[in-house]
Coordinates of C-alpha atoms and ligand atoms in Angstrom, one line a residue:
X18 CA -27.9 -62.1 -98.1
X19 CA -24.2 -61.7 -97.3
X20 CA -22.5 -61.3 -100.7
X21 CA -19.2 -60.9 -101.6
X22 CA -17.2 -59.6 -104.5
X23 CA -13.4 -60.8 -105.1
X24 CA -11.6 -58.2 -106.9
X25 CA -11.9 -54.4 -106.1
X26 CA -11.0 -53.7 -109.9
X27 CA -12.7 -51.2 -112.6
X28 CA -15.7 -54.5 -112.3
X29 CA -16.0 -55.5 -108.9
X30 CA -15.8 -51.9 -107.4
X31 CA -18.7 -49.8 -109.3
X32 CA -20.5 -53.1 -109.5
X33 CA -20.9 -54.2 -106.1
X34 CA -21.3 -50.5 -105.4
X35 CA -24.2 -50.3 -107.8
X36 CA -25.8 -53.4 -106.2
X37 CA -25.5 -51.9 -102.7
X38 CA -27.1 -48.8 -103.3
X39 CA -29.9 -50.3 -105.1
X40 CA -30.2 -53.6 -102.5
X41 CA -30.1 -52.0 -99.4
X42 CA -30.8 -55.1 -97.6
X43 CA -28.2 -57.2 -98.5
X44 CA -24.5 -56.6 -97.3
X45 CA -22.0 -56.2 -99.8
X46 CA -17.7 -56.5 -99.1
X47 CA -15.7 -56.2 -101.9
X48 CA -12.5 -57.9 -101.1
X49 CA -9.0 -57.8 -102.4
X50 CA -5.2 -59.1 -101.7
X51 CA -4.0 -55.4 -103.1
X52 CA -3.8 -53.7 -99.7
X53 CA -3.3 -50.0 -101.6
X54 CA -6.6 -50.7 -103.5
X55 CA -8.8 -51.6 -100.7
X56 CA -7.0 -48.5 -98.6
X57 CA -8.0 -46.5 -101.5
X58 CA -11.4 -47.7 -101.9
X59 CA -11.9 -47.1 -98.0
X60 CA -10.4 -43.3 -99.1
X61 CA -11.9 -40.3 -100.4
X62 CA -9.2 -40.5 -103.8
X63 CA -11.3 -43.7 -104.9
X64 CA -8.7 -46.1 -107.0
X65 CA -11.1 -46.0 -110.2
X66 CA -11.9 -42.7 -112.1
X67 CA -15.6 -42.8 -113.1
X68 CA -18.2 -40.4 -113.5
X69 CA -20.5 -40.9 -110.5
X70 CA -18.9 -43.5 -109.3
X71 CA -18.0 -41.3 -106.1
X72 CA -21.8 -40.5 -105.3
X73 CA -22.8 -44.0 -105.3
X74 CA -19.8 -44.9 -102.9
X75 CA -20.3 -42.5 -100.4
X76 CA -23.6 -43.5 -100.2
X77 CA -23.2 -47.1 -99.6
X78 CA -19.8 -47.2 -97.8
X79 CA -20.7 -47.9 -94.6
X80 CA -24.1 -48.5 -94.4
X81 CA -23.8 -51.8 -96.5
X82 CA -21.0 -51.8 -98.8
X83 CA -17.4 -52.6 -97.4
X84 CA -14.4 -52.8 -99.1
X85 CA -11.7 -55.5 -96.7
X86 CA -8.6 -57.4 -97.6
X87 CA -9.8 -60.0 -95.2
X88 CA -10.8 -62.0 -98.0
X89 CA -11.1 -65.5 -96.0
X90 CA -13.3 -64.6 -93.2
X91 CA -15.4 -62.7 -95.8
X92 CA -15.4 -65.6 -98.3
X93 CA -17.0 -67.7 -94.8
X94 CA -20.1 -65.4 -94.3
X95 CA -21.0 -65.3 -97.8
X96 CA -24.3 -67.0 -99.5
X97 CA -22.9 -65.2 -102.6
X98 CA -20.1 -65.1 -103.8
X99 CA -18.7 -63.0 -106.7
X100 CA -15.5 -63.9 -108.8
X101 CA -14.6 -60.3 -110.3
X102 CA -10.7 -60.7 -110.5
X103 CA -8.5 -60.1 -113.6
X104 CA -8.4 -62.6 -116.5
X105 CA -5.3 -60.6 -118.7
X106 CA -3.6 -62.9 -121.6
X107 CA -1.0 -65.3 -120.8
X108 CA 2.2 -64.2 -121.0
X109 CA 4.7 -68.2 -120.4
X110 CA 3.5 -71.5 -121.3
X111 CA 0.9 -73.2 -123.6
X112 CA -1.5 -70.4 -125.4
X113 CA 1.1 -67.1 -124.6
X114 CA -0.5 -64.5 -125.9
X115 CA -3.6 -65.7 -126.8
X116 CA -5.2 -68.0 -124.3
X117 CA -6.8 -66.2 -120.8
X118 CA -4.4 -66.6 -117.6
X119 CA -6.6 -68.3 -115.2
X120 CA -4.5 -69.1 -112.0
X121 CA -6.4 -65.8 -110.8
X122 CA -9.7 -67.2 -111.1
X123 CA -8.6 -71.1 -110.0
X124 CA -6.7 -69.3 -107.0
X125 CA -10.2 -68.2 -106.3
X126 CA -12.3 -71.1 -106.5
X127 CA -9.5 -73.0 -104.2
X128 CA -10.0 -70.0 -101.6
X129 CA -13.7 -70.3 -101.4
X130 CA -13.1 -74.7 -101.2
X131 CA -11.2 -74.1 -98.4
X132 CA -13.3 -72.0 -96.6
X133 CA -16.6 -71.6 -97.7
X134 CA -19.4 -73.0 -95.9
X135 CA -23.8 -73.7 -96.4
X136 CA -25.7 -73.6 -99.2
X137 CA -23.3 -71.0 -101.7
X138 CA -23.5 -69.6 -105.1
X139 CA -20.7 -69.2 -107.1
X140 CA -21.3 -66.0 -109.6
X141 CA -18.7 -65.8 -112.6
X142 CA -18.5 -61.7 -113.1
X143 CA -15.1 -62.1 -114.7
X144 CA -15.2 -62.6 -118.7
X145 CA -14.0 -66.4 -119.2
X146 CA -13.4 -69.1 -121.9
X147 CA -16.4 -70.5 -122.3
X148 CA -16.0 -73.8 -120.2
X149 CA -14.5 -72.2 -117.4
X150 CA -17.5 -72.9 -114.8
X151 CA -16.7 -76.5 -115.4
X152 CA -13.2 -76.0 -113.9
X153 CA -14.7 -74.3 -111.3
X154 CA -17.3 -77.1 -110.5
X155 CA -14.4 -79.6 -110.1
X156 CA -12.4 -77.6 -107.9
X157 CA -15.3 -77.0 -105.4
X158 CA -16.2 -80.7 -105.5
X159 CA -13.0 -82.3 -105.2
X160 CA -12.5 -80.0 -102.0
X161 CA -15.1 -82.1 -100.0
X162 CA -15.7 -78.8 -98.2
X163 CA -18.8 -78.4 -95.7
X164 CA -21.1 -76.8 -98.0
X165 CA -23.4 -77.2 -101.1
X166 CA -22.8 -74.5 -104.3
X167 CA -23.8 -73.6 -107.5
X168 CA -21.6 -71.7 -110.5
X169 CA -23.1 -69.0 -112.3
X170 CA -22.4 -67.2 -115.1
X171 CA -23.1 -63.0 -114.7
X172 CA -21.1 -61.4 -117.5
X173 CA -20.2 -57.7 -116.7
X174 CA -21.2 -55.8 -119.7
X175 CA -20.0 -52.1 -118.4
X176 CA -18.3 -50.1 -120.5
X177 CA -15.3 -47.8 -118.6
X178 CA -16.0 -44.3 -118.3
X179 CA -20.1 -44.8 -118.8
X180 CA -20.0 -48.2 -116.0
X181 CA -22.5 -46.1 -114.4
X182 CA -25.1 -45.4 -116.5
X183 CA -24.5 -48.9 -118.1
X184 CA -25.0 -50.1 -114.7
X185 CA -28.0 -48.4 -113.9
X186 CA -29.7 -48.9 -117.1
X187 CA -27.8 -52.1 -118.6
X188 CA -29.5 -53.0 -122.3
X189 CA -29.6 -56.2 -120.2
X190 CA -28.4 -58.8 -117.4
X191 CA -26.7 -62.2 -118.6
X192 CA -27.3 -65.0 -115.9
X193 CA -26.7 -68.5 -116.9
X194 CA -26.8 -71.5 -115.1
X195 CA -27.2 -75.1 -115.1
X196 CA -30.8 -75.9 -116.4
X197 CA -31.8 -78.0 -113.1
X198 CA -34.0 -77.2 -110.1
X199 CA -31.1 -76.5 -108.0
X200 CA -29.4 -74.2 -111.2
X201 CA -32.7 -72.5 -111.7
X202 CA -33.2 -71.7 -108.0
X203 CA -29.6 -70.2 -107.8
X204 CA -30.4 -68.2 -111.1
X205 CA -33.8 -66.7 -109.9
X206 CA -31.6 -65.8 -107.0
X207 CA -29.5 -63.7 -108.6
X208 CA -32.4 -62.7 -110.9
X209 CA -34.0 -61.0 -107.7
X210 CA -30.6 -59.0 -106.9
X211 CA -30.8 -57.1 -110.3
X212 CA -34.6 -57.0 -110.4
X213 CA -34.4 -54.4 -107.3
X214 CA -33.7 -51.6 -110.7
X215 CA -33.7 -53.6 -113.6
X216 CA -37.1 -54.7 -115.7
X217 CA -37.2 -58.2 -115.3
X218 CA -37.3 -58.3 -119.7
X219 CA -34.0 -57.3 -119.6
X220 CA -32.7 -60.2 -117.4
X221 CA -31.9 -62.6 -119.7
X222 CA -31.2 -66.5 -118.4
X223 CA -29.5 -68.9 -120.5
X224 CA -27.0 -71.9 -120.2
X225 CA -23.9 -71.5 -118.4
X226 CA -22.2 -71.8 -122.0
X227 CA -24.0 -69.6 -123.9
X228 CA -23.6 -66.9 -121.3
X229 CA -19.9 -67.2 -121.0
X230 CA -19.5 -67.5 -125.0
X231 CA -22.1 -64.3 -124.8
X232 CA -19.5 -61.9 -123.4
X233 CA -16.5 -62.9 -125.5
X234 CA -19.0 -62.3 -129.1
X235 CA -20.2 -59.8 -127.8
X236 CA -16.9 -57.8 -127.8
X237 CA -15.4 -59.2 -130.7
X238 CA -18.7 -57.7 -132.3
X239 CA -18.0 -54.5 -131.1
X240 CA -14.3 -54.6 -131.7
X241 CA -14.9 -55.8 -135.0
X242 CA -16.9 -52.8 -135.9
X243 CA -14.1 -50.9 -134.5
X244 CA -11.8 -52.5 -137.1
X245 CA -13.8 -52.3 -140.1
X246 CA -14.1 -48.6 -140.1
X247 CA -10.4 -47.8 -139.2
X248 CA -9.8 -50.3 -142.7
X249 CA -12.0 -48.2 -144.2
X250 CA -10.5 -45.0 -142.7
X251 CA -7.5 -45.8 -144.5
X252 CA -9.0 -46.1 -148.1
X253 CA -10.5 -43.0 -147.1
X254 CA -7.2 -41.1 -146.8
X255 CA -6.2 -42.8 -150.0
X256 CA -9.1 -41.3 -151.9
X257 CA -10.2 -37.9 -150.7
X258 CA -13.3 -39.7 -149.1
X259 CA -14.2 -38.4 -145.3
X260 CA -14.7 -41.4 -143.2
X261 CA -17.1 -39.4 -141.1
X262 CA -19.2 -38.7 -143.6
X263 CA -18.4 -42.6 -144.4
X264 CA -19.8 -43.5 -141.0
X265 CA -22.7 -41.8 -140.8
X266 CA -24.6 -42.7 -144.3
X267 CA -24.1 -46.1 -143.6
X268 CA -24.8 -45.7 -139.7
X269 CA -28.3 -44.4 -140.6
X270 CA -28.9 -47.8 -142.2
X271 CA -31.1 -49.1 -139.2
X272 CA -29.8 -52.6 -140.4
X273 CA -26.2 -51.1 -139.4
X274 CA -26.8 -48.4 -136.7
X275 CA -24.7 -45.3 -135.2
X276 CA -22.4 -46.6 -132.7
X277 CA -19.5 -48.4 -132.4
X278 CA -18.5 -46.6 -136.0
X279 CA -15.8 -43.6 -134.9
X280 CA -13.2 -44.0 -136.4
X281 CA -10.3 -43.5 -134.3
X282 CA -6.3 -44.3 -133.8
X283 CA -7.4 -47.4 -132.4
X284 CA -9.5 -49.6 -129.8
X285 CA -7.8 -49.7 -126.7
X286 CA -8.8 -51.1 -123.2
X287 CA -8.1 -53.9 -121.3
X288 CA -10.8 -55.9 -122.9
X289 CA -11.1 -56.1 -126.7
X290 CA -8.0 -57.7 -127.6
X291 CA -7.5 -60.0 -125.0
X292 CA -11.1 -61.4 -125.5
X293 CA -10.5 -61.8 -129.5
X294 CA -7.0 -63.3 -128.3
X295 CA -9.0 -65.7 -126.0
X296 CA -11.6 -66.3 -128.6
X297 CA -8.7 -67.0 -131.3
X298 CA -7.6 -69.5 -129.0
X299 CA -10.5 -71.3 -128.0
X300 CA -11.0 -71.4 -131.8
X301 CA -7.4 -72.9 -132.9
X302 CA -8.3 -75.2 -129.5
X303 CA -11.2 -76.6 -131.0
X304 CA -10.0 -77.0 -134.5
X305 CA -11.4 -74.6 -136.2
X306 CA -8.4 -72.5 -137.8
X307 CA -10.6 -70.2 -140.3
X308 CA -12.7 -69.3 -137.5
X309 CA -9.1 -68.5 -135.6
X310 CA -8.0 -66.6 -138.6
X311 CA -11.3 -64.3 -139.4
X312 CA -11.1 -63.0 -135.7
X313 CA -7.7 -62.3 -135.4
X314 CA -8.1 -60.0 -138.5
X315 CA -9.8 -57.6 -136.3
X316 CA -6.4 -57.7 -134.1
X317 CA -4.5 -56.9 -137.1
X318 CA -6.4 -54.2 -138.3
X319 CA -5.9 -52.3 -134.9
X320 CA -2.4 -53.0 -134.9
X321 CA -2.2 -51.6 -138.6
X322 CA -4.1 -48.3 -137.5
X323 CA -1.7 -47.3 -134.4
X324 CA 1.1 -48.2 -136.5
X325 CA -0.2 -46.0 -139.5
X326 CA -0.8 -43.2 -137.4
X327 CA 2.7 -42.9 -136.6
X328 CA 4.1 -43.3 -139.9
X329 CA 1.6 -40.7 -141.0
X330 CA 2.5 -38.4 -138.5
X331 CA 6.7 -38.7 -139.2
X332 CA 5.7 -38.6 -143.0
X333 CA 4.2 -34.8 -142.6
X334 CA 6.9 -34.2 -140.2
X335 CA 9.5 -34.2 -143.3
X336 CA 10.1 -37.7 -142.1
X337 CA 11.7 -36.9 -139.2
X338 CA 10.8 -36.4 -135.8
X339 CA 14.5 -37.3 -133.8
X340 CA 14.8 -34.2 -131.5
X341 CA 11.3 -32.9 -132.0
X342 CA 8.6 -32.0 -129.5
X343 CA 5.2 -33.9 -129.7
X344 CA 2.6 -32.8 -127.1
X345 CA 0.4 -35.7 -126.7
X346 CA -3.1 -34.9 -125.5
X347 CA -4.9 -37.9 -123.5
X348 CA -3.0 -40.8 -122.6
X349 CA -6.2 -42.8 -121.2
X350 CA -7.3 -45.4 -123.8
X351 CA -10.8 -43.6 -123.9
X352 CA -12.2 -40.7 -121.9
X353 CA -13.5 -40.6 -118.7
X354 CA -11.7 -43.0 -117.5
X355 CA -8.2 -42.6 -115.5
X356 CA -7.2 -46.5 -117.4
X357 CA -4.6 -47.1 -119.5
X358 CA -4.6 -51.0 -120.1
X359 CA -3.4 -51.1 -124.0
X360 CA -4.4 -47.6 -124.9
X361 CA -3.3 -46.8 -127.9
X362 CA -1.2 -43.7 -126.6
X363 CA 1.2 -46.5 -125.6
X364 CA 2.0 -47.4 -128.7
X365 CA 2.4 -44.2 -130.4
X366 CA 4.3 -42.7 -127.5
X367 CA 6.5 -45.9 -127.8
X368 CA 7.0 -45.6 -131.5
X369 CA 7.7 -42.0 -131.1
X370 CA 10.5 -42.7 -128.9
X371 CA 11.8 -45.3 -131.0
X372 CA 12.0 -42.4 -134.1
X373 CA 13.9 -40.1 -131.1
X374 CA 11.0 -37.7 -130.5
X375 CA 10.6 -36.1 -127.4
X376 CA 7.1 -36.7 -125.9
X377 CA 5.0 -34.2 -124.0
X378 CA 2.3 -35.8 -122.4
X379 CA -0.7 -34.2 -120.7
X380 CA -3.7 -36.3 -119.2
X381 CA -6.5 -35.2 -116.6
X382 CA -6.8 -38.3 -114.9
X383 CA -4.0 -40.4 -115.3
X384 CA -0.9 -40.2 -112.8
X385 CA 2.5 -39.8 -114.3
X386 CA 3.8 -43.0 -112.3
X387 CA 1.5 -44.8 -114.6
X388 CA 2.7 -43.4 -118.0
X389 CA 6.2 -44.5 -117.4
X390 CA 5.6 -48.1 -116.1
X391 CA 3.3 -48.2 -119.7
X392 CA 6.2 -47.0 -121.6
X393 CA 8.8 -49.0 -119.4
X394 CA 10.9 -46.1 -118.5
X395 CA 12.2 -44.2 -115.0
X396 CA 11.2 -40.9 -114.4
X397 CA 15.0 -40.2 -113.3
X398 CA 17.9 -41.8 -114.1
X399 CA 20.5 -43.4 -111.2
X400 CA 21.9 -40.2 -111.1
X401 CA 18.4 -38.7 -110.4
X402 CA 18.4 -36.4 -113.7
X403 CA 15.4 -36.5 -115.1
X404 CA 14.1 -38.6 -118.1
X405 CA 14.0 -35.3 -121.1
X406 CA 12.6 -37.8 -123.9
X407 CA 9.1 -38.3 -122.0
X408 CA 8.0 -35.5 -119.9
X409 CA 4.6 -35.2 -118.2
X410 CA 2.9 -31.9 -118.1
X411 CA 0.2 -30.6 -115.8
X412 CA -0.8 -27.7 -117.7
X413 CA -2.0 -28.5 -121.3
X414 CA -1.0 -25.6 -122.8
X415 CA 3.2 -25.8 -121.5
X416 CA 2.5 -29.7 -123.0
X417 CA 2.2 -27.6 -126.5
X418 CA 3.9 -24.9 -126.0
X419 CA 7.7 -25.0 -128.9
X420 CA 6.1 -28.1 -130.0
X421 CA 6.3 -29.2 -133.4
X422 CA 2.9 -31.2 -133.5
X423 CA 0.0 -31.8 -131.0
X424 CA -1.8 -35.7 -131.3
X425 CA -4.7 -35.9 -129.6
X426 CA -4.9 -39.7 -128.8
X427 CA -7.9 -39.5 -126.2
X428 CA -11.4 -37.9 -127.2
X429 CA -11.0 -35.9 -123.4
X430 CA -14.2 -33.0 -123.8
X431 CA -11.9 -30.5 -122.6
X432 CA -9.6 -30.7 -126.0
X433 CA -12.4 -29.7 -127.8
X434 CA -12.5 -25.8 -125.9
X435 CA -8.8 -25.2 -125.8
X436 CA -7.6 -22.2 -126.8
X437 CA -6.2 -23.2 -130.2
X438 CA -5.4 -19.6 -131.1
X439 CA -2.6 -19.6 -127.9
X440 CA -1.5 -22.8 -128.7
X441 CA -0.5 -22.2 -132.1
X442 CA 0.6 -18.9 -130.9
X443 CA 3.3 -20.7 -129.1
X444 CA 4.0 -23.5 -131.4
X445 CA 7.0 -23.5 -134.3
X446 CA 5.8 -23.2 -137.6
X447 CA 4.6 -25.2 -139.7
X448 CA 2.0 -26.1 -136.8
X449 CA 0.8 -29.9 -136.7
X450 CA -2.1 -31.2 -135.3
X451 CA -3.1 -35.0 -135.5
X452 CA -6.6 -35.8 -134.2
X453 CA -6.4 -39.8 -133.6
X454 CA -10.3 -39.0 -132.6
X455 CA -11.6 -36.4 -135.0
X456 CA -13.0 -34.9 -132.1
X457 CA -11.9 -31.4 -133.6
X458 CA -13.1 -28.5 -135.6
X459 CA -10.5 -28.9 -138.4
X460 CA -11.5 -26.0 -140.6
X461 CA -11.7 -23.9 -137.9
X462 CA -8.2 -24.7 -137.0
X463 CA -7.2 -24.6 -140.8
X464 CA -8.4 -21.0 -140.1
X465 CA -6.2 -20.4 -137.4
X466 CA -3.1 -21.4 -139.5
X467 CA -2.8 -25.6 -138.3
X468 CA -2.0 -27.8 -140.7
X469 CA -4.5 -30.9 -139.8
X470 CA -4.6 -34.5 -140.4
X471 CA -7.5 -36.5 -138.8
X472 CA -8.5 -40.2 -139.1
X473 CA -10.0 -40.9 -142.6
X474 CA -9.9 -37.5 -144.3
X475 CA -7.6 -35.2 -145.4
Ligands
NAD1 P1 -8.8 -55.3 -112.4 O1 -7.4 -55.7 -112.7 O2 -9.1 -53.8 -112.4 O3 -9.2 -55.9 -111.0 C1 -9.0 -57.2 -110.6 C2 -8.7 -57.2 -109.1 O4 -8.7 -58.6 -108.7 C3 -7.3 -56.7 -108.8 O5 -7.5 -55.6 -107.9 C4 -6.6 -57.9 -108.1 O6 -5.7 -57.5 -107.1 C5 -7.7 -58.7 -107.6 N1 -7.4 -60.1 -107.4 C6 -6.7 -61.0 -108.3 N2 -6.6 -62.2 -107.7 C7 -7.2 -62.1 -106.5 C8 -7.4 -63.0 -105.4 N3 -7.0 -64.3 -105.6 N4 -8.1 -62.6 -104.3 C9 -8.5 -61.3 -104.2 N5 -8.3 -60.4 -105.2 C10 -7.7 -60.8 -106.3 O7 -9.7 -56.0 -113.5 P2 -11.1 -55.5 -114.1 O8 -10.9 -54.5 -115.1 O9 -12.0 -55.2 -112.9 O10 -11.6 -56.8 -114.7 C11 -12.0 -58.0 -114.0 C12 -12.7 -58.9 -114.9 O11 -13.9 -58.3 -115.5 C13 -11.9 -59.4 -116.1 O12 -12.2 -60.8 -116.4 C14 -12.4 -58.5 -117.2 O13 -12.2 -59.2 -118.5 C15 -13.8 -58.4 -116.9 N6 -14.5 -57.2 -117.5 C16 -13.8 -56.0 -117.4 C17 -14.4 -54.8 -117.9 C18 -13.7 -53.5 -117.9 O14 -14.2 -52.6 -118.6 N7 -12.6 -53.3 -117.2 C19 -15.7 -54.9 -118.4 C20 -16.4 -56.2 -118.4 C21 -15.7 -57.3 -117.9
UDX2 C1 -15.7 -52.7 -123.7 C2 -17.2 -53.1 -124.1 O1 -17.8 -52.0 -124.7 C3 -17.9 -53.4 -122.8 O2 -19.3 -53.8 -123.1 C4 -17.2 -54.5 -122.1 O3 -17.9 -54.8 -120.9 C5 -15.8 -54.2 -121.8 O4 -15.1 -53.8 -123.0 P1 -14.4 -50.6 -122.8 O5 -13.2 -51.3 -123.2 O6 -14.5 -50.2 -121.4 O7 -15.7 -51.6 -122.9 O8 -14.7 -49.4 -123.7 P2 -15.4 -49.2 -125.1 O9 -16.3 -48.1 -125.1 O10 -15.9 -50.4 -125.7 O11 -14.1 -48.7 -126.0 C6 -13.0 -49.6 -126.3 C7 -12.1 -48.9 -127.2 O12 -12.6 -48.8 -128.5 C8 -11.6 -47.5 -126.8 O13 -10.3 -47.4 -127.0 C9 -12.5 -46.6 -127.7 O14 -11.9 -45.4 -127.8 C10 -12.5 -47.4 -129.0 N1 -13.6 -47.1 -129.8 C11 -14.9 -47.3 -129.4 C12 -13.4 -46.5 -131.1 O15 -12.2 -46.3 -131.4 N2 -14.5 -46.2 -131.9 C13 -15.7 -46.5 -131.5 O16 -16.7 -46.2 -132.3 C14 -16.0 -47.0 -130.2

């Protein structure tokens, strides 16, 4: 098959690269209108920071992956064709800042009308309302192109900085499609694409519906687990409780399970809260306002946590932090990942600058560029001086060195063997540190002489 992937994002890109290396006989062109993406796909600096991810891509580049902005002419040779583009919140209009922004995906389906042609299948990769494929039917029909299609639903289920792994071994594949001959043909189809690495037990089929309604539960689930220990995480401050200890006696309950329960400064991502904002909205959509109202709890509760963590941090800061230096450790909104889409570092920074703190930031993977579009500033003025409220450091240890307090807002590995002893060396006294992760040792840097808050405990 000739199959093609629209969007060269954090989806498209490791998984059409996954599904080259394991489908060597099928051709694979991921495609994009973002001329630097494609450029850097086509580069050895790939666009997307994942583990692995570079392995993969030079093994398949070439031999049957391609990554082309000539998204037309590929769009004509495909039998398959993914949708993999960006689905963010709307920002104008009806449903801002809830409802999805679709004019990515319709742009899409008007593209392949207009040129597609034979017998095509239409795979929904991006997450979408549920109803979306509907939308999609009516814009291929009403085209009256020269050629025959059916939509599917293929939810991506990756997680950033693991997309990998998660790719390799998925817990499973979603495929829906429309429950006739034709739907079922174009399902086994795609059922045969995975099946190259995946047991065929963990390929599940359902109805286009379920499968789109699938992905958004499926991370307001997660999200939601997310929230209810950070709620919890504040009681436990309030009561001399350790979340941690919290998290795993009831994690060991195999009714509740281990993951999903570390408490942290907050979920961040470009997926959670726009898929509980899309859910919310479908909900309000369909008249059903509790439903609206229990999700978007989960929304408020993350809000509530980045905001709490600032106030907590100004609080031991003798309320005051105008003039200070923070060093902020990790700016990514998880680790392993060089994303940044609503980490929570945004908002503290943000908050921080807003209480006239100077902000030291130091990442591994994320440019500088990005950190000041995400906190809307220039890295000079029109003069050309430089911005001295955010600074971005390539050296962790200059990123803490005179400061007041260190916040580690990503759980990066690499915080974890520091050498605490030099940083607090070479930090004023008292020495702060505020671990948004708990990833540290906090009595061993009690020992040192930090004072230390985490998440949850005292
Ligand atoms: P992304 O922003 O990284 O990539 C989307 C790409 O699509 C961009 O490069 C953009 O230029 C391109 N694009 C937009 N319109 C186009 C068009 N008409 N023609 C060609 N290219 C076009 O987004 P992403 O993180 O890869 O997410 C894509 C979808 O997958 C979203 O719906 C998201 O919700 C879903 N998803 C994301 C993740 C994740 O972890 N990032 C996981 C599962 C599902
Ligand atoms: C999520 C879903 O996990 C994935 O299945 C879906 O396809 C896309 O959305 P992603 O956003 O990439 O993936 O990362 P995830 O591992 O889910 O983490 C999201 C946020 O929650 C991060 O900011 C992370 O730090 C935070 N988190 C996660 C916690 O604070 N505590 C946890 O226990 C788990």
């Amino acid at each position: 098959m000739n199959i093609c992937c629209i969007g060269a994002g954090y989806v498209g890109g490791p998984t059409m690269a996954m599904i080259a290396l394991k489908c060597p006989e099928h051709r694979v062109t991921v495609v994009d209108i973002n001329e630097k993406r494609i450029a850097a796909w086509n580069s050895d600096e790939l666009p997307v920071y994942e583990p692995g991810l570079d392995d993969v891509v030079r093994e398949a580049r070439g031999r049957n992956l391609f990554f082309s902005t000539d998204v037309n002419g590929t769009i004509a040779e495909a039998d398959m064709i993914f949708i993999s583009v960006n689905t963010p919140t709307k920002t104008y209009g009806v449903g801002a800042g809830r409802a999805a922004d679709l004019k990515f995906i319709e742009k899409c389906a008007r593209q392949i009308a207009d040129v597609a042609k034979g017998n095509i299948i239409v795979v929904e990769k991006s997450t979408l309302p549920v109803r979306t494929a509907e939308s999609v039917r009516r814009i291929l029909e009403g085209c009256g192109g020269e050629f025959t299609f059916q939509v599917l639903s293929n939810p991506e289920f990756l997680a950033e900085g693991t997309a990998m792994e998660d790719l390799n071994e998925p817990d499973r594949v979603l495929i829906g499609g429309e429950q006739t001959p034709e739907g079922e043909e174009a399902a086994q189809a795609l059922v045969d694409v995975y099946a190259h690495w995946v047991p065929r037990e963990r390929i599940l089929t359902t109805n286009v519906w379920s499968s789109e309604l699938s992905k958004l539960t499926a991370n307001a689930f997660l999200a939601q687990r997310v929230s209810s220990i950070n709620a919890i995480s504040a009681l436990c401050e309030a009561t001399e409780a350790d979340v941690e200890e919290v998290a795993r006696a009831i994690g060991t309950d195999s009714r509740i399970g281990p993951k999903f329960l570390k408490s942290s400064v907050g979920f961040g991502g470009s997926c959670f809260q726009k898929d509980i904002l899309n859910l919310v909205y479908l909900c309000q959509h369909f008249g059903l306002p509790e439903v609206a109202d229990y999700w978007e709890q989960v929304i408020v509760m993350n809000d509530y946590q980045k905001s709490r963590f600032v106030r907590r941090l100004v609080r031991t800061l003798f309320n005051t932090v105008s003039d200070k230096k923070i060093a902020i450790l990790g700016f990514a909104f998880k680790k392993d990942t060089n994303d940044t889409r609503e980490s929570p570092a945004i908002y503290v920074c943000r908050d921080l600058l807003e209480e006239q703190a100077n902000v030291h930031i130091y990442d591994p993977k994320v440019k500088p560029a990005q950190i000041f579009a995400d906190l809307g500033q220039a890295a000079t003025d029109a003069d050309g001086k430089a911005n001295d409220s955010i600074i971005i450091e390539e050296d962790v240890y200059a990123a803490c060195k005179d400061a007041h307090a260190v916040a580690i807002l990503t759980e990066w590995d690499q915080f974890k063997t520091l050498d605490w002893q030099r940083i607090y060396d070479n930090m004023l006294k008292p020495a702060f540190v505020f671990d948004g992760r708990n990833i540290l040792d906090a009595a061993a840097l009690r020992k040192i002489g930090f004072e230390v808050s985490g998440i949850g405990r005292v």
